[in-house]
Amino acid sequence: MTSALGAAGEVAIASLIKRAPLASSLAQSFAAQGFRLALVGGPVRDALLGRLGNDLDFTTDARPEVTKKILQGWAENVWDTGIEFGTVAGKRGDTTVEVTTYRTESYDPDSRKPEVEYGDSIEGDLSRRDFTVNSMALELTTKTPEFIDPFNGLEDLAKRVLRTPAKAENSFSDDPLRMMRAARFASQLDFEIAPDVLQAIKDMAGRISIISAERVRDEFTKMLMSKNPRTGITILVETGLAEIVLPEIPKLRLEIDEHHHHKDVYEHSITVLEQAISHEDRLGGPNLIIRLAALLHDIGKPKTRNLIPGGGVSFHHHEIVGARLTKSRLKALRFDGDTIEQVETLVALHLRFHGYGDGEWTDSAVRRYVRDAGDLLVHLHVLTRADCTTRNAKKAERLAKTYDGLEARIAKLMEEEELSRIRPDLDGAQVMKLLNIKPSAAVGKALDYLLELRLEHGPLGEDRATEELLNWWSKENPTTK
């Protein structure tokens, strides 16, 4: 079950020493108390792939209460929020560690939480893990470090394949979230899923429904933020998992016939996601908001699809329907309010650019575009550009040039008018003084009127704004003198 430190272990040790030198001192702290400690799971896999980070997972034969005491003598900060599952965490310098007692765990068929029992061997602990490439360990408290690989994870790592240590059906029955994790690892690591594992996911997809929305959300987010989310999304759709956790995506696979042609909306949405990712440098790097918006921007199309007599298809107001569906789905997945609001806004606005034709934008239209996008203006730029997936090179070039022109117009007006801070030329106090009214709905209505003038005509100045306000007020209240 265990092997002497071979070439693989030497690679992992070298990576560990280079990237996480504190691991050896932690091992010494456990050994001094007579306990074993091993680097385990993803960090071993990543060490072998040369991509080890500063978040390290360990397993030990020490019970959680003992682990906590040892960590308190080693780490700068310790927290035990996972102690009921045998896990204690700590941080020292830039290194964060999680130490978990050897355990076996199983799920009640109708329960979302595992029943944890502590084990007495590292091999037993490894047998309960999700995939063989995560079932390797590096024992650090023996005289000579040992590379432990009871399920041939190293071979699977070399083949870039995901298999389960135990029978896939048993593994997914114990923790159904592992099915989504397979899609996530396929995206993150560019691995294939073994045929029997893939079949088990298809057969057991319905079991994902017992997993909490928060855990599903976190796994989906990790997959979406990977370097190749197309792979994971495809797996979710083809296995039936998406039908349960994100049903709006498989619904994009609209039927197409010879008389009513339209783009493959599902393929288009994945392409838009990929093109948005290629523009993420404008947003400072990988960005969850733009990725969600790109993936979901057309989910209103199935509900608004209308066959046009004589051929063709329309999707009138799909952006409005899509924004509503986006809000509902993200709420169901327990995303935070800010994320939901931002993605909903982008979905609602994603067609705005195309509503203004081939570049005949008035200053008023530009101001409203900027006002409605608000802090999401650059996100909207990225989404709109990514949404051009036409294979017609001339059309693509024309759309790009048109949007270049819009961005130039925005930059010019930004400089001239401070578009990012569009507000009425008069404030509430001035309105109340000029109209001789108290705080009321009328003040808000007057400010809305002034804002519309500002958007339509640009900065008016205080004198003209006053004149316009008084004229408007006299029309609104003809008996007032």
GROMACS .gro file of C-alpha atoms in nm:
model
  481
    1MET     CA    1   0.000   0.000   0.000
    2THR     CA    2   0.292   0.231   0.059
    3SER     CA    3   0.614   0.264  -0.134
    4ALA     CA    4   0.956   0.404  -0.059
    5LEU     CA    5   1.022   0.757  -0.175
    6GLY     CA    6   1.056   0.719  -0.552
    7ALA     CA    7   1.085   0.963  -0.838
    8ALA     CA    8   0.730   1.091  -0.787
    9GLY     CA    9   0.789   1.145  -0.418
   10GLU     CA   10   1.113   1.326  -0.489
   11VAL     CA   11   0.930   1.564  -0.725
   12ALA     CA   12   0.662   1.628  -0.465
   13ILE     CA   13   0.917   1.680  -0.186
   14ALA     CA   14   1.120   1.920  -0.399
   15SER     CA   15   0.807   2.120  -0.484
   16LEU     CA   16   0.699   2.119  -0.120
   17ILE     CA   17   1.038   2.243   0.004
   18LYS     CA   18   1.044   2.516  -0.259
   19ARG     CA   19   0.689   2.639  -0.226
   20ALA     CA   20   0.591   2.547   0.130
   21PRO     CA   21   0.900   2.527   0.351
   22LEU     CA   22   0.688   2.552   0.667
   23ALA     CA   23   0.537   2.208   0.606
   24SER     CA   24   0.845   2.031   0.745
   25SER     CA   25   0.836   2.234   1.067
   26LEU     CA   26   0.466   2.147   1.111
   27ALA     CA   27   0.551   1.779   1.062
   28GLN     CA   28   0.819   1.807   1.330
   29SER     CA   29   0.564   1.954   1.571
   30PHE     CA   30   0.337   1.651   1.523
   31ALA     CA   31   0.624   1.401   1.538
   32ALA     CA   32   0.744   1.554   1.865
   33GLN     CA   33   0.407   1.461   2.018
   34GLY     CA   34   0.420   1.108   1.874
   35PHE     CA   35   0.174   1.161   1.587
   36ARG     CA   36   0.191   1.115   1.213
   37LEU     CA   37   0.132   1.388   0.957
   38ALA     CA   38   0.103   1.361   0.580
   39LEU     CA   39   0.043   1.606   0.300
   40VAL     CA   40  -0.264   1.475   0.126
   41GLY     CA   41  -0.506   1.520  -0.161
   42GLY     CA   42  -0.499   1.814  -0.399
   43PRO     CA   43  -0.169   1.961  -0.272
   44VAL     CA   44   0.013   1.633  -0.349
   45ARG     CA   45  -0.142   1.630  -0.695
   46ASP     CA   46  -0.047   1.993  -0.748
   47ALA     CA   47   0.305   1.936  -0.616
   48LEU     CA   48   0.352   1.664  -0.877
   49LEU     CA   49   0.215   1.898  -1.143
   50GLY     CA   50   0.451   2.175  -1.029
   51ARG     CA   51   0.167   2.408  -0.931
   52LEU     CA   52   0.158   2.381  -0.552
   53GLY     CA   53   0.016   2.689  -0.381
   54ASN     CA   54   0.020   2.813  -0.021
   55ASP     CA   55  -0.295   2.631   0.091
   56LEU     CA   56  -0.196   2.288   0.221
   57ASP     CA   57  -0.408   1.993   0.337
   58PHE     CA   58  -0.275   1.737   0.584
   59THR     CA   59  -0.408   1.426   0.749
   60THR     CA   60  -0.304   1.289   1.088
   61ASP     CA   61  -0.377   1.018   1.342
   62ALA     CA   62  -0.409   1.286   1.611
   63ARG     CA   63  -0.763   1.364   1.726
   64PRO     CA   64  -0.895   1.714   1.648
   65GLU     CA   65  -0.854   1.846   2.003
   66VAL     CA   66  -0.488   1.740   2.003
   67THR     CA   67  -0.437   1.884   1.655
   68LYS     CA   68  -0.571   2.215   1.777
   69LYS     CA   69  -0.320   2.227   2.062
   70ILE     CA   70  -0.031   2.143   1.831
   71LEU     CA   71  -0.138   2.407   1.581
   72GLN     CA   72  -0.171   2.667   1.854
   73GLY     CA   73   0.198   2.617   1.926
   74TRP     CA   74   0.294   2.638   1.559
   75ALA     CA   75   0.057   2.877   1.379
   76GLU     CA   76   0.001   3.249   1.423
   77ASN     CA   77  -0.375   3.204   1.393
   78VAL     CA   78  -0.590   2.895   1.448
   79TRP     CA   79  -0.958   2.834   1.378
   80ASP     CA   80  -1.166   2.526   1.440
   81THR     CA   81  -1.488   2.590   1.251
   82GLY     CA   82  -1.457   2.244   1.092
   83ILE     CA   83  -1.366   2.057   1.407
   84GLU     CA   84  -1.695   1.861   1.408
   85PHE     CA   85  -1.571   1.703   1.083
   86GLY     CA   86  -1.224   1.649   1.227
   87THR     CA   87  -1.059   1.953   1.067
   88VAL     CA   88  -0.860   2.231   1.233
   89ALA     CA   89  -0.698   2.511   1.033
   90GLY     CA   90  -0.417   2.752   1.095
   91LYS     CA   91  -0.202   3.012   0.926
   92ARG     CA   92   0.165   3.095   0.958
   93GLY     CA   93   0.316   3.356   0.733
   94ASP     CA   94   0.167   3.312   0.387
   95THR     CA   95   0.089   2.945   0.441
   96THR     CA   96  -0.259   2.825   0.535
   97VAL     CA   97  -0.298   2.466   0.653
   98GLU     CA   98  -0.594   2.238   0.721
   99VAL     CA   99  -0.523   1.929   0.930
  100THR     CA  100  -0.786   1.655   0.937
  101THR     CA  101  -0.792   1.343   1.147
  102TYR     CA  102  -0.795   1.013   0.956
  103ARG     CA  103  -1.159   0.945   0.894
  104THR     CA  104  -1.420   0.745   0.720
  105GLU     CA  105  -1.752   0.901   0.639
  106SER     CA  106  -2.078   0.809   0.475
  107TYR     CA  107  -2.398   0.987   0.385
  108ASP     CA  108  -2.748   0.890   0.476
  109PRO     CA  109  -2.931   0.862   0.140
  110ASP     CA  110  -3.152   1.156   0.229
  111SER     CA  111  -2.899   1.366   0.420
  112ARG     CA  112  -2.688   1.659   0.304
  113LYS     CA  113  -2.426   1.610   0.576
  114PRO     CA  114  -2.183   1.324   0.629
  115GLU     CA  115  -2.163   1.109   0.937
  116VAL     CA  116  -1.798   1.124   1.039
  117GLU     CA  117  -1.607   0.844   1.207
  118TYR     CA  118  -1.236   0.861   1.276
  119GLY     CA  119  -1.013   0.599   1.117
  120ASP     CA  120  -0.687   0.447   1.228
  121SER     CA  121  -0.490   0.434   0.902
  122ILE     CA  122  -0.400   0.672   0.626
  123GLU     CA  123  -0.487   0.409   0.365
  124GLY     CA  124  -0.842   0.396   0.495
  125ASP     CA  125  -0.856   0.774   0.488
  126LEU     CA  126  -0.739   0.783   0.126
  127SER     CA  127  -0.998   0.526   0.022
  128ARG     CA  128  -1.285   0.765   0.101
  129ARG     CA  129  -1.155   1.048  -0.115
  130ASP     CA  130  -1.313   1.163  -0.440
  131PHE     CA  131  -1.063   1.068  -0.712
  132THR     CA  132  -0.746   0.863  -0.732
  133VAL     CA  133  -0.539   1.169  -0.826
  134ASN     CA  134  -0.649   1.315  -0.492
  135SER     CA  135  -0.588   0.990  -0.302
  136MET     CA  136  -0.212   1.020  -0.282
  137ALA     CA  137  -0.022   1.128   0.028
  138LEU     CA  138   0.327   1.228   0.128
  139GLU     CA  139   0.409   1.103   0.479
  140LEU     CA  140   0.637   1.360   0.641
  141THR     CA  141   0.691   1.227   0.995
  142THR     CA  142   0.867   0.900   0.907
  143LYS     CA  143   1.248   0.884   0.910
  144THR     CA  144   1.242   0.880   0.532
  145PRO     CA  145   0.945   1.055   0.367
  146GLU     CA  146   0.707   0.808   0.205
  147PHE     CA  147   0.496   0.853  -0.106
  148ILE     CA  148   0.167   0.670  -0.048
  149ASP     CA  149  -0.042   0.579  -0.352
  150PRO     CA  150  -0.271   0.282  -0.285
  151PHE     CA  151  -0.505   0.350  -0.580
  152ASN     CA  152  -0.254   0.423  -0.858
  153GLY     CA  153  -0.327   0.793  -0.859
  154LEU     CA  154   0.015   0.866  -1.003
  155GLU     CA  155  -0.064   0.656  -1.310
  156ASP     CA  156  -0.398   0.832  -1.354
  157LEU     CA  157  -0.224   1.167  -1.311
  158ALA     CA  158   0.014   1.078  -1.593
  159LYS     CA  159  -0.280   0.970  -1.810
  160ARG     CA  160  -0.477   1.281  -1.708
  161VAL     CA  161  -0.782   1.076  -1.620
  162LEU     CA  162  -1.030   1.100  -1.332
  163ARG     CA  163  -1.121   0.771  -1.164
  164THR     CA  164  -1.268   0.705  -0.818
  165PRO     CA  165  -1.080   0.499  -0.555
  166ALA     CA  166  -1.393   0.299  -0.479
  167LYS     CA  167  -1.672   0.204  -0.716
  168ALA     CA  168  -1.801   0.527  -0.870
  169GLU     CA  169  -2.164   0.457  -0.777
  170ASN     CA  170  -2.068   0.413  -0.411
  171SER     CA  171  -1.852   0.724  -0.412
  172PHE     CA  172  -2.124   0.942  -0.564
  173SER     CA  173  -2.388   0.793  -0.337
  174ASP     CA  174  -2.178   0.893  -0.036
  175ASP     CA  175  -2.121   1.247  -0.164
  176PRO     CA  176  -2.314   1.346  -0.479
  177LEU     CA  177  -2.124   1.675  -0.504
  178ARG     CA  178  -1.831   1.468  -0.630
  179MET     CA  179  -2.014   1.445  -0.962
  180MET     CA  180  -1.989   1.822  -1.005
  181ARG     CA  181  -1.634   1.811  -0.875
  182ALA     CA  182  -1.547   1.578  -1.163
  183ALA     CA  183  -1.666   1.844  -1.407
  184ARG     CA  184  -1.469   2.108  -1.218
  185PHE     CA  185  -1.143   1.910  -1.218
  186ALA     CA  186  -1.187   1.831  -1.587
  187SER     CA  187  -1.206   2.207  -1.649
  188GLN     CA  188  -0.927   2.307  -1.412
  189LEU     CA  189  -0.676   2.034  -1.497
  190ASP     CA  190  -0.775   1.947  -1.853
  191PHE     CA  191  -0.842   1.585  -1.750
  192GLU     CA  192  -1.081   1.331  -1.898
  193ILE     CA  193  -1.338   1.145  -1.689
  194ALA     CA  194  -1.308   0.766  -1.705
  195PRO     CA  195  -1.599   0.611  -1.901
  196ASP     CA  196  -1.736   0.417  -1.604
  197VAL     CA  197  -1.723   0.729  -1.388
  198LEU     CA  198  -1.900   0.934  -1.655
  199GLN     CA  199  -2.169   0.670  -1.687
  200ALA     CA  200  -2.219   0.667  -1.310
  201ILE     CA  201  -2.270   1.044  -1.316
  202LYS     CA  202  -2.536   1.008  -1.586
  203ASP     CA  203  -2.708   0.731  -1.392
  204MET     CA  204  -2.700   0.915  -1.059
  205ALA     CA  205  -2.738   1.279  -1.167
  206GLY     CA  206  -3.067   1.312  -0.980
  207ARG     CA  207  -2.891   1.254  -0.650
  208ILE     CA  208  -2.730   1.599  -0.674
  209SER     CA  209  -3.066   1.736  -0.555
  210ILE     CA  210  -2.986   1.646  -0.193
  211ILE     CA  211  -2.682   1.877  -0.193
  212SER     CA  212  -2.729   2.225  -0.049
  213ALA     CA  213  -2.751   2.518  -0.291
  214GLU     CA  214  -2.447   2.677  -0.127
  215ARG     CA  215  -2.223   2.376  -0.195
  216VAL     CA  216  -2.351   2.350  -0.553
  217ARG     CA  217  -2.287   2.723  -0.602
  218ASP     CA  218  -1.931   2.699  -0.474
  219GLU     CA  219  -1.848   2.402  -0.697
  220PHE     CA  220  -2.008   2.566  -1.000
  221THR     CA  221  -1.818   2.889  -0.932
  222LYS     CA  222  -1.484   2.708  -0.914
  223MET     CA  223  -1.561   2.538  -1.244
  224LEU     CA  224  -1.674   2.861  -1.411
  225MET     CA  225  -1.359   3.039  -1.294
  226SER     CA  226  -1.130   2.766  -1.431
  227LYS     CA  227  -0.914   2.811  -1.739
  228ASN     CA  228  -1.153   2.606  -1.956
  229PRO     CA  229  -1.513   2.625  -1.828
  230ARG     CA  230  -1.649   2.492  -2.159
  231THR     CA  231  -1.533   2.143  -2.062
  232GLY     CA  232  -1.713   2.145  -1.729
  233ILE     CA  233  -2.031   2.303  -1.864
  234THR     CA  234  -2.044   2.042  -2.140
  235ILE     CA  235  -2.011   1.765  -1.882
  236LEU     CA  236  -2.287   1.914  -1.666
  237VAL     CA  237  -2.520   1.935  -1.965
  238GLU     CA  238  -2.442   1.596  -2.120
  239THR     CA  239  -2.469   1.406  -1.790
  240GLY     CA  240  -2.800   1.567  -1.688
  241LEU     CA  241  -2.656   1.747  -1.384
  242ALA     CA  242  -2.731   2.086  -1.540
  243GLU     CA  243  -3.099   1.992  -1.573
  244ILE     CA  244  -3.112   2.003  -1.195
  245VAL     CA  245  -2.862   2.270  -1.087
  246LEU     CA  246  -2.876   2.510  -1.384
  247PRO     CA  247  -3.167   2.406  -1.611
  248GLU     CA  248  -3.163   2.728  -1.812
  249ILE     CA  249  -2.840   2.621  -1.986
  250PRO     CA  250  -2.953   2.291  -2.145
  251LYS     CA  251  -3.274   2.468  -2.249
  252LEU     CA  252  -3.061   2.683  -2.479
  253ARG     CA  253  -3.020   2.384  -2.708
  254LEU     CA  254  -3.317   2.493  -2.917
  255GLU     CA  255  -3.430   2.272  -3.200
  256ILE     CA  256  -3.343   2.402  -3.544
  257ASP     CA  257  -3.523   2.305  -3.865
  258GLU     CA  258  -3.464   2.380  -4.231
  259HIS     CA  259  -3.729   2.651  -4.245
  260HIS     CA  260  -3.660   2.845  -3.925
  261HIS     CA  261  -3.290   2.915  -3.898
  262HIS     CA  262  -3.118   3.072  -3.600
  263LYS     CA  263  -2.788   3.038  -3.423
  264ASP     CA  264  -2.728   2.747  -3.191
  265VAL     CA  265  -2.797   2.949  -2.877
  266TYR     CA  266  -2.621   2.700  -2.648
  267GLU     CA  267  -2.301   2.700  -2.855
  268HIS     CA  268  -2.326   3.076  -2.898
  269SER     CA  269  -2.346   3.127  -2.520
  270ILE     CA  270  -2.036   2.914  -2.456
  271THR     CA  271  -1.849   3.103  -2.727
  272VAL     CA  272  -1.952   3.437  -2.575
  273LEU     CA  273  -1.819   3.312  -2.240
  274GLU     CA  274  -1.487   3.219  -2.397
  275GLN     CA  275  -1.462   3.551  -2.581
  276ALA     CA  276  -1.546   3.742  -2.262
  277ILE     CA  277  -1.265   3.555  -2.084
  278SER     CA  278  -1.026   3.665  -2.359
  279HIS     CA  279  -1.110   4.030  -2.275
  280GLU     CA  280  -1.087   3.994  -1.895
  281ASP     CA  281  -0.762   4.189  -1.882
  282ARG     CA  282  -0.985   4.498  -1.907
  283LEU     CA  283  -1.139   4.394  -1.576
  284GLY     CA  284  -0.813   4.317  -1.401
  285GLY     CA  285  -0.817   3.940  -1.454
  286PRO     CA  286  -1.062   3.650  -1.403
  287ASN     CA  287  -1.401   3.800  -1.319
  288LEU     CA  288  -1.702   3.608  -1.190
  289ILE     CA  289  -1.955   3.878  -1.284
  290ILE     CA  290  -1.862   3.885  -1.651
  291ARG     CA  291  -1.843   3.506  -1.675
  292LEU     CA  292  -2.190   3.463  -1.524
  293ALA     CA  293  -2.334   3.736  -1.745
  294ALA     CA  294  -2.176   3.589  -2.059
  295LEU     CA  295  -2.304   3.240  -1.986
  296LEU     CA  296  -2.656   3.354  -1.891
  297HIS     CA  297  -2.710   3.650  -2.124
  298ASP     CA  298  -2.941   3.463  -2.363
  299ILE     CA  299  -3.134   3.240  -2.122
  300GLY     CA  300  -3.448   3.439  -2.201
  301LYS     CA  301  -3.452   3.311  -2.561
  302PRO     CA  302  -3.632   2.979  -2.508
  303LYS     CA  303  -3.928   3.155  -2.346
  304THR     CA  304  -3.945   3.429  -2.611
  305ARG     CA  305  -3.881   3.218  -2.922
  306ASN     CA  306  -4.131   3.292  -3.195
  307LEU     CA  307  -4.137   3.132  -3.541
  308ILE     CA  308  -4.188   3.389  -3.813
  309PRO     CA  309  -4.424   3.286  -4.097
  310GLY     CA  310  -4.224   3.208  -4.407
  311GLY     CA  311  -3.907   3.135  -4.211
  312GLY     CA  312  -3.697   3.292  -3.941
  313VAL     CA  313  -3.709   3.319  -3.564
  314SER     CA  314  -3.748   3.613  -3.329
  315PHE     CA  315  -3.671   3.652  -2.959
  316HIS     CA  316  -3.835   3.983  -2.875
  317HIS     CA  317  -3.751   4.120  -2.529
  318HIS     CA  318  -3.543   3.814  -2.441
  319GLU     CA  319  -3.304   4.040  -2.252
  320ILE     CA  320  -3.582   4.145  -2.013
  321VAL     CA  321  -3.705   3.790  -1.963
  322GLY     CA  322  -3.345   3.673  -1.932
  323ALA     CA  323  -3.267   3.928  -1.662
  324ARG     CA  324  -3.563   3.803  -1.459
  325LEU     CA  325  -3.461   3.439  -1.504
  326THR     CA  326  -3.101   3.525  -1.414
  327LYS     CA  327  -3.208   3.686  -1.089
  328SER     CA  328  -3.424   3.386  -1.000
  329ARG     CA  329  -3.155   3.127  -1.076
  330LEU     CA  330  -2.875   3.310  -0.894
  331LYS     CA  331  -3.100   3.357  -0.592
  332ALA     CA  332  -3.177   2.984  -0.593
  333LEU     CA  333  -2.803   2.916  -0.595
  334ARG     CA  334  -2.760   3.152  -0.299
  335PHE     CA  335  -2.532   3.402  -0.470
  336ASP     CA  336  -2.492   3.726  -0.277
  337GLY     CA  337  -2.712   4.024  -0.353
  338ASP     CA  338  -2.444   4.238  -0.518
  339THR     CA  339  -2.348   3.960  -0.759
  340ILE     CA  340  -2.711   3.895  -0.849
  341GLU     CA  341  -2.783   4.263  -0.911
  342GLN     CA  342  -2.475   4.315  -1.127
  343VAL     CA  343  -2.529   4.007  -1.344
  344GLU     CA  344  -2.899   4.084  -1.380
  345THR     CA  345  -2.815   4.439  -1.494
  346LEU     CA  346  -2.567   4.318  -1.756
  347VAL     CA  347  -2.812   4.063  -1.895
  348ALA     CA  348  -3.081   4.333  -1.919
  349LEU     CA  349  -2.843   4.570  -2.100
  350HIS     CA  350  -2.661   4.330  -2.330
  351LEU     CA  351  -2.869   4.426  -2.636
  352ARG     CA  352  -2.861   4.802  -2.579
  353PHE     CA  353  -2.575   4.860  -2.822
  354HIS     CA  354  -2.757   4.683  -3.104
  355GLY     CA  355  -3.067   4.896  -3.051
  356TYR     CA  356  -2.891   5.205  -3.185
  357GLY     CA  357  -2.819   5.086  -3.538
  358ASP     CA  358  -2.486   5.134  -3.711
  359GLY     CA  359  -2.332   5.405  -3.503
  360GLU     CA  360  -2.582   5.691  -3.534
  361TRP     CA  361  -2.563   5.757  -3.162
  362THR     CA  362  -2.676   6.093  -3.029
  363ASP     CA  363  -2.505   6.244  -2.728
  364SER     CA  364  -2.827   6.178  -2.537
  365ALA     CA  365  -2.812   5.805  -2.623
  366VAL     CA  366  -2.450   5.788  -2.511
  367ARG     CA  367  -2.532   5.955  -2.181
  368ARG     CA  368  -2.817   5.711  -2.113
  369TYR     CA  369  -2.596   5.414  -2.202
  370VAL     CA  370  -2.336   5.527  -1.950
  371ARG     CA  371  -2.598   5.616  -1.688
  372ASP     CA  372  -2.769   5.277  -1.712
  373ALA     CA  373  -2.443   5.081  -1.704
  374GLY     CA  374  -2.310   5.276  -1.407
  375ASP     CA  375  -2.013   5.105  -1.245
  376LEU     CA  376  -2.056   4.813  -1.486
  377LEU     CA  377  -1.967   5.013  -1.798
  378VAL     CA  378  -1.642   4.826  -1.868
  379HIS     CA  379  -1.817   4.495  -1.799
  380LEU     CA  380  -2.081   4.596  -2.055
  381HIS     CA  381  -1.808   4.684  -2.304
  382VAL     CA  382  -1.658   4.336  -2.260
  383LEU     CA  383  -1.994   4.156  -2.279
  384THR     CA  384  -2.110   4.346  -2.587
  385ARG     CA  385  -1.788   4.278  -2.777
  386ALA     CA  386  -1.792   3.912  -2.670
  387ASP     CA  387  -2.152   3.879  -2.791
  388CYS     CA  388  -2.039   3.916  -3.152
  389THR     CA  389  -1.992   3.556  -3.267
  390THR     CA  390  -2.074   3.597  -3.634
  391ARG     CA  391  -1.862   3.402  -3.881
  392ASN     CA  392  -1.910   3.681  -4.134
  393ALA     CA  393  -1.575   3.860  -4.119
  394LYS     CA  394  -1.706   4.182  -4.273
  395LYS     CA  395  -1.999   4.199  -4.032
  396ALA     CA  396  -1.772   4.127  -3.734
  397GLU     CA  397  -1.532   4.400  -3.845
  398ARG     CA  398  -1.818   4.646  -3.890
  399LEU     CA  399  -1.958   4.573  -3.544
  400ALA     CA  400  -1.614   4.608  -3.386
  401LYS     CA  401  -1.554   4.941  -3.555
  402THR     CA  402  -1.897   5.064  -3.454
  403TYR     CA  403  -1.829   4.975  -3.093
  404ASP     CA  404  -1.486   5.135  -3.116
  405GLY     CA  405  -1.669   5.449  -3.219
  406LEU     CA  406  -1.908   5.424  -2.926
  407GLU     CA  407  -1.624   5.385  -2.677
  408ALA     CA  408  -1.451   5.685  -2.832
  409ARG     CA  409  -1.771   5.888  -2.800
  410ILE     CA  410  -1.804   5.784  -2.438
  411ALA     CA  411  -1.443   5.881  -2.366
  412LYS     CA  412  -1.494   6.222  -2.527
  413LEU     CA  413  -1.814   6.296  -2.338
  414MET     CA  414  -1.658   6.162  -2.018
  415GLU     CA  415  -1.388   6.423  -2.052
  416GLU     CA  416  -1.629   6.703  -2.138
  417GLU     CA  417  -1.917   6.627  -1.904
  418GLU     CA  418  -1.798   6.390  -1.630
  419LEU     CA  419  -2.047   6.127  -1.745
  420SER     CA  420  -1.961   5.898  -1.456
  421ARG     CA  421  -2.129   6.148  -1.224
  422ILE     CA  422  -2.440   6.246  -1.417
  423ARG     CA  423  -2.684   6.431  -1.193
  424PRO     CA  424  -2.936   6.717  -1.224
  425ASP     CA  425  -2.795   7.070  -1.250
  426LEU     CA  426  -2.984   7.164  -0.932
  427ASP     CA  427  -3.000   6.975  -0.605
  428GLY     CA  428  -3.299   6.903  -0.383
  429ALA     CA  429  -3.246   7.203  -0.159
  430GLN     CA  430  -3.238   7.439  -0.457
  431VAL     CA  431  -3.552   7.282  -0.601
  432MET     CA  432  -3.744   7.325  -0.276
  433LYS     CA  433  -3.633   7.687  -0.243
  434LEU     CA  434  -3.719   7.778  -0.604
  435LEU     CA  435  -4.058   7.608  -0.594
  436ASN     CA  436  -4.131   7.701  -0.232
  437ILE     CA  437  -4.220   7.343  -0.143
  438LYS     CA  438  -4.134   7.107   0.142
  439PRO     CA  439  -3.972   6.764   0.113
  440SER     CA  440  -4.221   6.552  -0.082
  441ALA     CA  441  -4.270   6.333  -0.386
  442ALA     CA  442  -4.288   6.654  -0.591
  443VAL     CA  443  -3.920   6.721  -0.519
  444GLY     CA  444  -3.825   6.379  -0.654
  445LYS     CA  445  -4.039   6.432  -0.960
  446ALA     CA  446  -3.871   6.769  -1.025
  447LEU     CA  447  -3.526   6.615  -0.990
  448ASP     CA  448  -3.622   6.335  -1.231
  449TYR     CA  449  -3.730   6.600  -1.483
  450LEU     CA  450  -3.401   6.786  -1.446
  451LEU     CA  451  -3.207   6.462  -1.483
  452GLU     CA  452  -3.391   6.385  -1.808
  453LEU     CA  453  -3.297   6.731  -1.937
  454ARG     CA  454  -2.937   6.667  -1.835
  455LEU     CA  455  -2.932   6.337  -2.019
  456GLU     CA  456  -3.097   6.483  -2.329
  457HIS     CA  457  -2.903   6.809  -2.359
  458GLY     CA  458  -2.592   6.775  -2.144
  459PRO     CA  459  -2.496   7.025  -1.870
  460LEU     CA  460  -2.748   7.310  -1.864
  461GLY     CA  461  -2.594   7.539  -1.607
  462GLU     CA  462  -2.777   7.672  -1.304
  463ASP     CA  463  -2.952   7.960  -1.480
  464ARG     CA  464  -3.104   7.755  -1.762
  465ALA     CA  465  -3.188   7.470  -1.526
  466THR     CA  466  -3.376   7.718  -1.306
  467GLU     CA  467  -3.567   7.853  -1.604
  468GLU     CA  468  -3.657   7.506  -1.727
  469LEU     CA  469  -3.765   7.398  -1.379
  470LEU     CA  470  -3.994   7.697  -1.329
  471ASN     CA  471  -4.151   7.650  -1.672
  472TRP     CA  472  -4.209   7.283  -1.601
  473TRP     CA  473  -4.358   7.361  -1.260
  474SER     CA  474  -4.601   7.613  -1.399
  475LYS     CA  475  -4.727   7.356  -1.649
  476GLU     CA  476  -4.754   7.090  -1.383
  477ASN     CA  477  -4.940   7.330  -1.150
  478PRO     CA  478  -5.127   7.577  -1.373
  479THR     CA  479  -5.323   7.729  -1.083
  480THR     CA  480  -5.007   7.808  -0.886
  481LYS     CA  481  -4.888   8.166  -0.914
   0.00000   0.00000   0.00000
